[in-house]
Amino acid sequence: MAVFTTGEAVALDLPIARIPTRAAAMLIDLLLQAVLGALLVVLIFAVLSNLEPDTAWLQTVALVVFVAILVGYPVTCETLLRGRTIGKIVLGLRVVRGDGGPIDFRHALTRGLTWVIVDFWSLGGFGVVAVLTSLCSPRGRRVGDVLAGTVVVHDRARIPLPALAVAPPWLQGWAQHLDLSGLTEDLALPIRQYLTRYPTLTPEVQHTLGVTLVDAVCTRLRVPAPSAYPPLQILGALISERQRRTLTRPRARTTTPLLVGASSLTPPPGPVDTTWHRPA
């Protein structure tokens, strides 16, 4: 599993595809490419047989078929099938961007060209480069994935719904008036991890780490931290407001429910049951 942060500032855990399943998908694609290449060669030579082509023509035809099959097949399939080839469909794999989004023609073309030139055929030693780079990459990426900014994941595994923070009502007004431009991803990520893992932390770590994160984010935003509130509530309010501003779909606003039964005028100083809810 690897954490992907989407453009809506939501963290997703996606299962990474490793070498065995990717190799099996590639073998299926190679068999299909061999069949398509043979059919294409027979068709072209049947057309050119009456023209009595010379050696230059035959070499040109061979080069065109080679490029069309080895590069055109994966690029076309991954573009039209949203990151999948026939082999990936059979094995349940999909190519996604580094943030978990779908790829486009640019990503597919970069992966296809690098696969032929660097990862496998021309300079790759029939897959040695691809295997070595995948083993050295935490996300199992070959050179083409690194250059294209993509990752191959399993799309048949059950992917958990993203966790969205819930702001306590008594801190919503405070968070809504803040300028959160200084709350960049390098600071938001450890805060989300703190909120997600809060129930598994010891009380000492909950307090110490929470105070450290509150001091860091308030220093970055240049605002004083609200007094008499635990770090759990302050950090939850900040992340909730950040997600509310970045989620543009109308339905996404309903995934941050208010805490019921609390007065915004007399907020209780104690900790809330949880600040991390799953959308229904």
PDB file of C-alpha atoms in Angstrom:
ATOM      1  CA  MET A   1       0.000   0.000   0.000  1.00  0.00           C
ATOM      2  CA  ALA A   2       1.092   3.567  -0.703  1.00  0.00           C
ATOM      3  CA  VAL A   3      -0.411   6.929   0.229  1.00  0.00           C
ATOM      4  CA  PHE A   4      -1.575   9.121  -2.669  1.00  0.00           C
ATOM      5  CA  THR A   5      -2.635  12.708  -1.999  1.00  0.00           C
ATOM      6  CA  THR A   6      -5.271  13.820  -4.491  1.00  0.00           C
ATOM      7  CA  GLY A   7      -5.792  17.330  -5.781  1.00  0.00           C
ATOM      8  CA  GLU A   8      -8.589  17.702  -3.200  1.00  0.00           C
ATOM      9  CA  ALA A   9      -6.057  17.211  -0.375  1.00  0.00           C
ATOM     10  CA  VAL A  10      -7.483  13.777   0.455  1.00  0.00           C
ATOM     11  CA  ALA A  11      -5.088  10.913   1.233  1.00  0.00           C
ATOM     12  CA  LEU A  12      -5.780   7.542  -0.431  1.00  0.00           C
ATOM     13  CA  ASP A  13      -4.134   4.193   0.276  1.00  0.00           C
ATOM     14  CA  LEU A  14      -3.731   2.289  -3.008  1.00  0.00           C
ATOM     15  CA  PRO A  15      -2.226  -1.205  -3.429  1.00  0.00           C
ATOM     16  CA  ILE A  16       0.989  -1.050  -5.474  1.00  0.00           C
ATOM     17  CA  ALA A  17       1.497  -3.579  -8.294  1.00  0.00           C
ATOM     18  CA  ARG A  18       4.808  -5.398  -8.005  1.00  0.00           C
ATOM     19  CA  ILE A  19       7.046  -7.202 -10.488  1.00  0.00           C
ATOM     20  CA  PRO A  20       5.291 -10.643 -10.664  1.00  0.00           C
ATOM     21  CA  THR A  21       1.865  -9.306 -11.611  1.00  0.00           C
ATOM     22  CA  ARG A  22       3.307  -6.637 -13.913  1.00  0.00           C
ATOM     23  CA  ALA A  23       5.487  -9.243 -15.638  1.00  0.00           C
ATOM     24  CA  ALA A  24       2.476 -11.523 -16.159  1.00  0.00           C
ATOM     25  CA  ALA A  25       0.482  -8.649 -17.653  1.00  0.00           C
ATOM     26  CA  MET A  26       3.412  -7.774 -19.918  1.00  0.00           C
ATOM     27  CA  LEU A  27       3.660 -11.366 -21.192  1.00  0.00           C
ATOM     28  CA  ILE A  28      -0.020 -11.300 -22.138  1.00  0.00           C
ATOM     29  CA  ASP A  29       0.503  -8.007 -23.961  1.00  0.00           C
ATOM     30  CA  LEU A  30       3.595  -9.378 -25.736  1.00  0.00           C
ATOM     31  CA  LEU A  31       1.637 -12.376 -27.008  1.00  0.00           C
ATOM     32  CA  LEU A  32      -1.069 -10.077 -28.323  1.00  0.00           C
ATOM     33  CA  GLN A  33       1.545  -7.813 -29.870  1.00  0.00           C
ATOM     34  CA  ALA A  34       3.191 -10.784 -31.592  1.00  0.00           C
ATOM     35  CA  VAL A  35      -0.150 -11.873 -33.073  1.00  0.00           C
ATOM     36  CA  LEU A  36      -0.996  -8.345 -34.181  1.00  0.00           C
ATOM     37  CA  GLY A  37       2.490  -7.889 -35.630  1.00  0.00           C
ATOM     38  CA  ALA A  38       2.282 -11.109 -37.612  1.00  0.00           C
ATOM     39  CA  LEU A  39      -1.129 -10.185 -38.997  1.00  0.00           C
ATOM     40  CA  LEU A  40       0.070  -6.706 -39.893  1.00  0.00           C
ATOM     41  CA  VAL A  41       3.181  -8.035 -41.659  1.00  0.00           C
ATOM     42  CA  VAL A  42       1.153 -10.537 -43.679  1.00  0.00           C
ATOM     43  CA  LEU A  43      -1.308  -7.844 -44.671  1.00  0.00           C
ATOM     44  CA  ILE A  44       1.373  -5.360 -45.715  1.00  0.00           C
ATOM     45  CA  PHE A  45       3.409  -7.878 -47.667  1.00  0.00           C
ATOM     46  CA  ALA A  46       0.268  -9.065 -49.402  1.00  0.00           C
ATOM     47  CA  VAL A  47      -0.315  -5.512 -50.568  1.00  0.00           C
ATOM     48  CA  LEU A  48       3.320  -4.960 -51.577  1.00  0.00           C
ATOM     49  CA  SER A  49       3.818  -8.322 -53.298  1.00  0.00           C
ATOM     50  CA  ASN A  50       2.518  -7.006 -56.606  1.00  0.00           C
ATOM     51  CA  LEU A  51       4.813  -3.967 -56.419  1.00  0.00           C
ATOM     52  CA  GLU A  52       8.058  -5.987 -56.160  1.00  0.00           C
ATOM     53  CA  PRO A  53       9.571  -3.833 -53.376  1.00  0.00           C
ATOM     54  CA  ASP A  54      13.326  -3.603 -52.895  1.00  0.00           C
ATOM     55  CA  THR A  55      15.288  -4.096 -49.655  1.00  0.00           C
ATOM     56  CA  ALA A  56      14.822  -0.490 -48.539  1.00  0.00           C
ATOM     57  CA  TRP A  57      11.050  -0.858 -48.733  1.00  0.00           C
ATOM     58  CA  LEU A  58      11.158  -4.087 -46.731  1.00  0.00           C
ATOM     59  CA  GLN A  59      13.327  -2.497 -44.038  1.00  0.00           C
ATOM     60  CA  THR A  60      10.990   0.481 -43.836  1.00  0.00           C
ATOM     61  CA  VAL A  61       7.967  -1.790 -43.469  1.00  0.00           C
ATOM     62  CA  ALA A  62       9.695  -3.779 -40.729  1.00  0.00           C
ATOM     63  CA  LEU A  63      10.564  -0.591 -38.828  1.00  0.00           C
ATOM     64  CA  VAL A  64       7.024   0.773 -39.123  1.00  0.00           C
ATOM     65  CA  VAL A  65       5.530  -2.492 -37.884  1.00  0.00           C
ATOM     66  CA  PHE A  66       8.020  -2.645 -34.995  1.00  0.00           C
ATOM     67  CA  VAL A  67       7.215   0.882 -33.816  1.00  0.00           C
ATOM     68  CA  ALA A  68       3.474   0.533 -34.361  1.00  0.00           C
ATOM     69  CA  ILE A  69       3.278  -2.674 -32.336  1.00  0.00           C
ATOM     70  CA  LEU A  70       5.751  -2.028 -29.516  1.00  0.00           C
ATOM     71  CA  VAL A  71       4.904   1.643 -28.978  1.00  0.00           C
ATOM     72  CA  GLY A  72       1.515   2.143 -30.598  1.00  0.00           C
ATOM     73  CA  TYR A  73      -0.188  -0.763 -28.834  1.00  0.00           C
ATOM     74  CA  PRO A  74       0.515   0.245 -25.184  1.00  0.00           C
ATOM     75  CA  VAL A  75       0.122   3.968 -25.862  1.00  0.00           C
ATOM     76  CA  THR A  76      -3.230   3.503 -27.618  1.00  0.00           C
ATOM     77  CA  CYS A  77      -4.578   1.063 -25.047  1.00  0.00           C
ATOM     78  CA  GLU A  78      -3.508   3.073 -21.995  1.00  0.00           C
ATOM     79  CA  THR A  79      -4.920   6.266 -23.505  1.00  0.00           C
ATOM     80  CA  LEU A  80      -8.292   4.847 -24.559  1.00  0.00           C
ATOM     81  CA  LEU A  81      -8.712   2.439 -21.614  1.00  0.00           C
ATOM     82  CA  ARG A  82      -7.621   4.968 -18.956  1.00  0.00           C
ATOM     83  CA  GLY A  83      -4.318   3.433 -17.933  1.00  0.00           C
ATOM     84  CA  ARG A  84      -4.937  -0.181 -18.893  1.00  0.00           C
ATOM     85  CA  THR A  85      -3.849  -2.604 -21.609  1.00  0.00           C
ATOM     86  CA  ILE A  86      -5.404  -6.008 -22.289  1.00  0.00           C
ATOM     87  CA  GLY A  87      -2.827  -7.647 -20.036  1.00  0.00           C
ATOM     88  CA  LYS A  88      -3.466  -5.162 -17.242  1.00  0.00           C
ATOM     89  CA  ILE A  89      -7.214  -5.722 -17.535  1.00  0.00           C
ATOM     90  CA  VAL A  90      -6.730  -9.485 -17.153  1.00  0.00           C
ATOM     91  CA  LEU A  91      -4.494  -9.036 -14.086  1.00  0.00           C
ATOM     92  CA  GLY A  92      -6.533  -6.165 -12.624  1.00  0.00           C
ATOM     93  CA  LEU A  93      -3.866  -3.459 -12.952  1.00  0.00           C
ATOM     94  CA  ARG A  94      -4.091   0.200 -13.865  1.00  0.00           C
ATOM     95  CA  VAL A  95      -1.618   3.031 -14.443  1.00  0.00           C
ATOM     96  CA  VAL A  96      -2.404   6.177 -12.437  1.00  0.00           C
ATOM     97  CA  ARG A  97      -0.700   9.515 -11.910  1.00  0.00           C
ATOM     98  CA  GLY A  98       1.421  10.213  -8.870  1.00  0.00           C
ATOM     99  CA  ASP A  99      -1.625  11.760  -7.149  1.00  0.00           C
ATOM    100  CA  GLY A 100      -3.871   8.786  -7.968  1.00  0.00           C
ATOM    101  CA  GLY A 101      -5.660  10.455 -10.921  1.00  0.00           C
ATOM    102  CA  PRO A 102      -6.131   9.011 -14.433  1.00  0.00           C
ATOM    103  CA  ILE A 103      -3.352   9.346 -17.003  1.00  0.00           C
ATOM    104  CA  ASP A 104      -3.636  10.934 -20.450  1.00  0.00           C
ATOM    105  CA  PHE A 105      -1.873  10.571 -23.814  1.00  0.00           C
ATOM    106  CA  ARG A 106       1.256  12.385 -22.614  1.00  0.00           C
ATOM    107  CA  HIS A 107       1.805   9.937 -19.764  1.00  0.00           C
ATOM    108  CA  ALA A 108       1.095   6.924 -21.978  1.00  0.00           C
ATOM    109  CA  LEU A 109       3.473   8.141 -24.711  1.00  0.00           C
ATOM    110  CA  THR A 110       6.287   8.769 -22.228  1.00  0.00           C
ATOM    111  CA  ARG A 111       5.852   5.306 -20.710  1.00  0.00           C
ATOM    112  CA  GLY A 112       5.641   3.622 -24.129  1.00  0.00           C
ATOM    113  CA  LEU A 113       8.764   5.267 -25.560  1.00  0.00           C
ATOM    114  CA  THR A 114      10.793   4.693 -22.395  1.00  0.00           C
ATOM    115  CA  TRP A 115       9.678   1.056 -22.279  1.00  0.00           C
ATOM    116  CA  VAL A 116      11.105   0.447 -25.758  1.00  0.00           C
ATOM    117  CA  ILE A 117      14.252   2.581 -25.480  1.00  0.00           C
ATOM    118  CA  VAL A 118      15.358   2.292 -21.833  1.00  0.00           C
ATOM    119  CA  ASP A 119      13.388  -0.243 -19.808  1.00  0.00           C
ATOM    120  CA  PHE A 120      13.209  -3.268 -22.088  1.00  0.00           C
ATOM    121  CA  TRP A 121      14.426  -3.352 -25.674  1.00  0.00           C
ATOM    122  CA  SER A 122      17.142  -0.959 -26.865  1.00  0.00           C
ATOM    123  CA  LEU A 123      19.088  -0.271 -23.657  1.00  0.00           C
ATOM    124  CA  GLY A 124      17.142  -2.281 -21.113  1.00  0.00           C
ATOM    125  CA  GLY A 125      18.732  -5.702 -21.561  1.00  0.00           C
ATOM    126  CA  PHE A 126      15.318  -7.343 -22.142  1.00  0.00           C
ATOM    127  CA  GLY A 127      13.870  -6.017 -18.909  1.00  0.00           C
ATOM    128  CA  VAL A 128      16.941  -5.922 -16.646  1.00  0.00           C
ATOM    129  CA  VAL A 129      16.762  -2.139 -16.258  1.00  0.00           C
ATOM    130  CA  ALA A 130      13.024  -2.243 -15.563  1.00  0.00           C
ATOM    131  CA  VAL A 131      13.410  -4.952 -12.925  1.00  0.00           C
ATOM    132  CA  LEU A 132      16.303  -3.235 -11.151  1.00  0.00           C
ATOM    133  CA  THR A 133      14.613   0.164 -11.039  1.00  0.00           C
ATOM    134  CA  SER A 134      11.364  -1.410  -9.820  1.00  0.00           C
ATOM    135  CA  LEU A 135      13.162  -3.212  -7.027  1.00  0.00           C
ATOM    136  CA  CYS A 136      14.866   0.013  -5.934  1.00  0.00           C
ATOM    137  CA  SER A 137      11.659   2.075  -6.020  1.00  0.00           C
ATOM    138  CA  PRO A 138       9.336   2.092  -2.967  1.00  0.00           C
ATOM    139  CA  ARG A 139       6.365   2.225  -5.344  1.00  0.00           C
ATOM    140  CA  GLY A 140       7.755  -0.308  -7.809  1.00  0.00           C
ATOM    141  CA  ARG A 141       8.257   2.243 -10.587  1.00  0.00           C
ATOM    142  CA  ARG A 142      10.417   1.613 -13.636  1.00  0.00           C
ATOM    143  CA  VAL A 143      12.203   4.388 -15.544  1.00  0.00           C
ATOM    144  CA  GLY A 144       9.133   5.103 -17.685  1.00  0.00           C
ATOM    145  CA  ASP A 145       6.985   5.565 -14.591  1.00  0.00           C
ATOM    146  CA  VAL A 146       9.527   7.935 -13.059  1.00  0.00           C
ATOM    147  CA  LEU A 147       9.716  10.076 -16.208  1.00  0.00           C
ATOM    148  CA  ALA A 148       5.929  10.083 -16.710  1.00  0.00           C
ATOM    149  CA  GLY A 149       5.103  10.568 -13.025  1.00  0.00           C
ATOM    150  CA  THR A 150       2.924   7.439 -12.895  1.00  0.00           C
ATOM    151  CA  VAL A 151       2.425   4.386 -10.689  1.00  0.00           C
ATOM    152  CA  VAL A 152       0.901   0.975 -11.488  1.00  0.00           C
ATOM    153  CA  VAL A 153      -1.694  -0.119  -8.916  1.00  0.00           C
ATOM    154  CA  HIS A 154      -4.233  -2.874  -8.446  1.00  0.00           C
ATOM    155  CA  ASP A 155      -7.701  -1.632  -9.382  1.00  0.00           C
ATOM    156  CA  ARG A 156      -9.616  -4.710  -8.222  1.00  0.00           C
ATOM    157  CA  ALA A 157      -8.651  -4.450  -4.593  1.00  0.00           C
ATOM    158  CA  ARG A 158     -11.134  -2.852  -2.259  1.00  0.00           C
ATOM    159  CA  ILE A 159      -9.875   0.693  -1.746  1.00  0.00           C
ATOM    160  CA  PRO A 160     -10.913   2.274   1.564  1.00  0.00           C
ATOM    161  CA  LEU A 161     -12.855   5.494   1.413  1.00  0.00           C
ATOM    162  CA  PRO A 162     -10.769   8.582   2.140  1.00  0.00           C
ATOM    163  CA  ALA A 163     -10.967   9.856   5.688  1.00  0.00           C
ATOM    164  CA  LEU A 164     -12.276  13.408   6.027  1.00  0.00           C
ATOM    165  CA  ALA A 165     -11.734  15.538   9.092  1.00  0.00           C
ATOM    166  CA  VAL A 166     -14.663  16.921  11.089  1.00  0.00           C
ATOM    167  CA  ALA A 167     -14.305  20.376  12.603  1.00  0.00           C
ATOM    168  CA  PRO A 168     -15.750  20.940  16.099  1.00  0.00           C
ATOM    169  CA  PRO A 169     -18.520  23.551  15.821  1.00  0.00           C
ATOM    170  CA  TRP A 170     -16.847  25.842  18.356  1.00  0.00           C
ATOM    171  CA  LEU A 171     -13.704  26.068  16.171  1.00  0.00           C
ATOM    172  CA  GLN A 172     -15.344  26.332  12.772  1.00  0.00           C
ATOM    173  CA  GLY A 173     -15.634  30.109  12.888  1.00  0.00           C
ATOM    174  CA  TRP A 174     -11.985  30.447  13.896  1.00  0.00           C
ATOM    175  CA  ALA A 175     -10.784  28.182  11.081  1.00  0.00           C
ATOM    176  CA  GLN A 176     -12.978  29.788   8.413  1.00  0.00           C
ATOM    177  CA  HIS A 177     -11.343  33.190   8.918  1.00  0.00           C
ATOM    178  CA  LEU A 178      -7.782  31.901   8.540  1.00  0.00           C
ATOM    179  CA  ASP A 179      -5.583  32.282   5.483  1.00  0.00           C
ATOM    180  CA  LEU A 180      -4.603  28.661   4.867  1.00  0.00           C
ATOM    181  CA  SER A 181      -2.263  29.364   1.954  1.00  0.00           C
ATOM    182  CA  GLY A 182       0.652  28.693   4.294  1.00  0.00           C
ATOM    183  CA  LEU A 183      -0.690  25.237   5.187  1.00  0.00           C
ATOM    184  CA  THR A 184       1.173  23.411   2.415  1.00  0.00           C
ATOM    185  CA  GLU A 185       1.245  19.674   1.815  1.00  0.00           C
ATOM    186  CA  ASP A 186       4.538  19.176   3.660  1.00  0.00           C
ATOM    187  CA  LEU A 187       2.787  20.220   6.875  1.00  0.00           C
ATOM    188  CA  ALA A 188      -0.739  18.990   6.101  1.00  0.00           C
ATOM    189  CA  LEU A 189       0.438  15.399   5.530  1.00  0.00           C
ATOM    190  CA  PRO A 190       1.854  14.829   9.049  1.00  0.00           C
ATOM    191  CA  ILE A 191      -1.267  16.446  10.520  1.00  0.00           C
ATOM    192  CA  ARG A 192      -3.525  14.031   8.598  1.00  0.00           C
ATOM    193  CA  GLN A 193      -1.350  11.130   9.705  1.00  0.00           C
ATOM    194  CA  TYR A 194      -1.598  12.308  13.308  1.00  0.00           C
ATOM    195  CA  LEU A 195      -5.390  12.515  13.127  1.00  0.00           C
ATOM    196  CA  THR A 196      -5.672   9.108  11.455  1.00  0.00           C
ATOM    197  CA  ARG A 197      -3.393   7.351  13.946  1.00  0.00           C
ATOM    198  CA  TYR A 198      -4.567   9.247  17.022  1.00  0.00           C
ATOM    199  CA  PRO A 199      -6.475   6.301  18.595  1.00  0.00           C
ATOM    200  CA  THR A 200      -3.368   4.087  18.367  1.00  0.00           C
ATOM    201  CA  LEU A 201      -1.005   6.576  20.026  1.00  0.00           C
ATOM    202  CA  THR A 202      -0.193   6.645  23.727  1.00  0.00           C
ATOM    203  CA  PRO A 203      -1.527   9.620  25.730  1.00  0.00           C
ATOM    204  CA  GLU A 204       1.958  11.060  26.046  1.00  0.00           C
ATOM    205  CA  VAL A 205       2.568  10.897  22.288  1.00  0.00           C
ATOM    206  CA  GLN A 206      -0.920  12.252  21.588  1.00  0.00           C
ATOM    207  CA  HIS A 207      -0.189  15.348  23.647  1.00  0.00           C
ATOM    208  CA  THR A 208       3.475  15.895  22.749  1.00  0.00           C
ATOM    209  CA  LEU A 209       3.102  15.344  19.014  1.00  0.00           C
ATOM    210  CA  GLY A 210      -0.165  17.291  18.902  1.00  0.00           C
ATOM    211  CA  VAL A 211       1.345  20.326  20.645  1.00  0.00           C
ATOM    212  CA  THR A 212       4.336  20.213  18.302  1.00  0.00           C
ATOM    213  CA  LEU A 213       2.101  20.162  15.229  1.00  0.00           C
ATOM    214  CA  VAL A 214      -0.123  22.945  16.578  1.00  0.00           C
ATOM    215  CA  ASP A 215       2.906  25.147  17.260  1.00  0.00           C
ATOM    216  CA  ALA A 216       4.300  24.429  13.790  1.00  0.00           C
ATOM    217  CA  VAL A 217       1.072  25.180  11.915  1.00  0.00           C
ATOM    218  CA  CYS A 218       0.238  28.292  13.945  1.00  0.00           C
ATOM    219  CA  THR A 219       3.761  29.603  13.374  1.00  0.00           C
ATOM    220  CA  ARG A 220       3.375  28.944   9.658  1.00  0.00           C
ATOM    221  CA  LEU A 221      -0.019  30.687   9.559  1.00  0.00           C
ATOM    222  CA  ARG A 222       1.159  33.472  11.901  1.00  0.00           C
ATOM    223  CA  VAL A 223      -1.817  33.163  14.238  1.00  0.00           C
ATOM    224  CA  PRO A 224      -2.007  32.350  17.951  1.00  0.00           C
ATOM    225  CA  ALA A 225      -3.280  28.912  18.879  1.00  0.00           C
ATOM    226  CA  PRO A 226      -6.710  28.827  20.542  1.00  0.00           C
ATOM    227  CA  SER A 227      -6.311  28.327  24.265  1.00  0.00           C
ATOM    228  CA  ALA A 228      -8.093  25.681  26.376  1.00  0.00           C
ATOM    229  CA  TYR A 229      -8.572  23.350  23.398  1.00  0.00           C
ATOM    230  CA  PRO A 230      -6.708  20.072  22.876  1.00  0.00           C
ATOM    231  CA  PRO A 231      -4.483  19.701  19.792  1.00  0.00           C
ATOM    232  CA  LEU A 232      -6.849  17.085  18.396  1.00  0.00           C
ATOM    233  CA  GLN A 233      -9.632  19.635  17.959  1.00  0.00           C
ATOM    234  CA  ILE A 234      -7.394  22.422  16.634  1.00  0.00           C
ATOM    235  CA  LEU A 235      -5.709  20.243  14.014  1.00  0.00           C
ATOM    236  CA  GLY A 236      -9.019  18.655  13.039  1.00  0.00           C
ATOM    237  CA  ALA A 237     -10.559  22.094  12.487  1.00  0.00           C
ATOM    238  CA  LEU A 238      -7.638  23.206  10.302  1.00  0.00           C
ATOM    239  CA  ILE A 239      -7.608  20.100   8.108  1.00  0.00           C
ATOM    240  CA  SER A 240     -11.393  20.101   7.845  1.00  0.00           C
ATOM    241  CA  GLU A 241     -11.419  23.709   6.654  1.00  0.00           C
ATOM    242  CA  ARG A 242      -8.593  23.002   4.185  1.00  0.00           C
ATOM    243  CA  GLN A 243     -10.499  20.066   2.725  1.00  0.00           C
ATOM    244  CA  ARG A 244     -13.720  22.074   2.603  1.00  0.00           C
ATOM    245  CA  ARG A 245     -12.025  24.760   0.521  1.00  0.00           C
ATOM    246  CA  THR A 246     -10.352  22.321  -1.879  1.00  0.00           C
ATOM    247  CA  LEU A 247     -13.313  20.015  -2.459  1.00  0.00           C
ATOM    248  CA  THR A 248     -15.247  21.773  -5.212  1.00  0.00           C
ATOM    249  CA  ARG A 249     -18.009  19.234  -5.798  1.00  0.00           C
ATOM    250  CA  PRO A 250     -21.269  20.137  -4.048  1.00  0.00           C
ATOM    251  CA  ARG A 251     -21.690  16.613  -2.707  1.00  0.00           C
ATOM    252  CA  ALA A 252     -18.296  16.708  -1.036  1.00  0.00           C
ATOM    253  CA  ARG A 253     -19.519  19.402   1.379  1.00  0.00           C
ATOM    254  CA  THR A 254     -21.889  16.901   2.960  1.00  0.00           C
ATOM    255  CA  THR A 255     -18.998  14.633   3.966  1.00  0.00           C
ATOM    256  CA  THR A 256     -18.027  16.958   6.829  1.00  0.00           C
ATOM    257  CA  PRO A 257     -20.924  16.673   9.311  1.00  0.00           C
ATOM    258  CA  LEU A 258     -21.226  18.966  12.290  1.00  0.00           C
ATOM    259  CA  LEU A 259     -21.063  17.584  15.790  1.00  0.00           C
ATOM    260  CA  VAL A 260     -24.585  17.491  17.170  1.00  0.00           C
ATOM    261  CA  GLY A 261     -25.614  18.531  20.640  1.00  0.00           C
ATOM    262  CA  ALA A 262     -22.898  21.110  21.341  1.00  0.00           C
ATOM    263  CA  SER A 263     -23.372  24.828  21.700  1.00  0.00           C
ATOM    264  CA  SER A 264     -20.987  27.087  19.794  1.00  0.00           C
ATOM    265  CA  LEU A 265     -21.252  29.643  22.585  1.00  0.00           C
ATOM    266  CA  THR A 266     -20.192  27.322  25.404  1.00  0.00           C
ATOM    267  CA  PRO A 267     -17.717  24.858  23.946  1.00  0.00           C
ATOM    268  CA  PRO A 268     -16.598  22.055  26.219  1.00  0.00           C
ATOM    269  CA  PRO A 269     -12.840  22.087  26.767  1.00  0.00           C
ATOM    270  CA  GLY A 270     -12.523  18.306  26.788  1.00  0.00           C
ATOM    271  CA  PRO A 271     -11.579  16.181  23.774  1.00  0.00           C
ATOM    272  CA  VAL A 272     -14.196  15.151  21.228  1.00  0.00           C
ATOM    273  CA  ASP A 273     -15.014  11.499  20.639  1.00  0.00           C
ATOM    274  CA  THR A 274     -13.250  11.621  17.258  1.00  0.00           C
ATOM    275  CA  THR A 275     -12.279  14.166  14.625  1.00  0.00           C
ATOM    276  CA  TRP A 276     -11.851  11.660  11.822  1.00  0.00           C
ATOM    277  CA  HIS A 277     -14.996  10.304  10.169  1.00  0.00           C
ATOM    278  CA  ARG A 278     -15.611   8.158   7.137  1.00  0.00           C
ATOM    279  CA  PRO A 279     -18.131   9.446   4.579  1.00  0.00           C
ATOM    280  CA  ALA A 280     -21.228   7.319   4.223  1.00  0.00           C
TER     281      ALA A 280
END
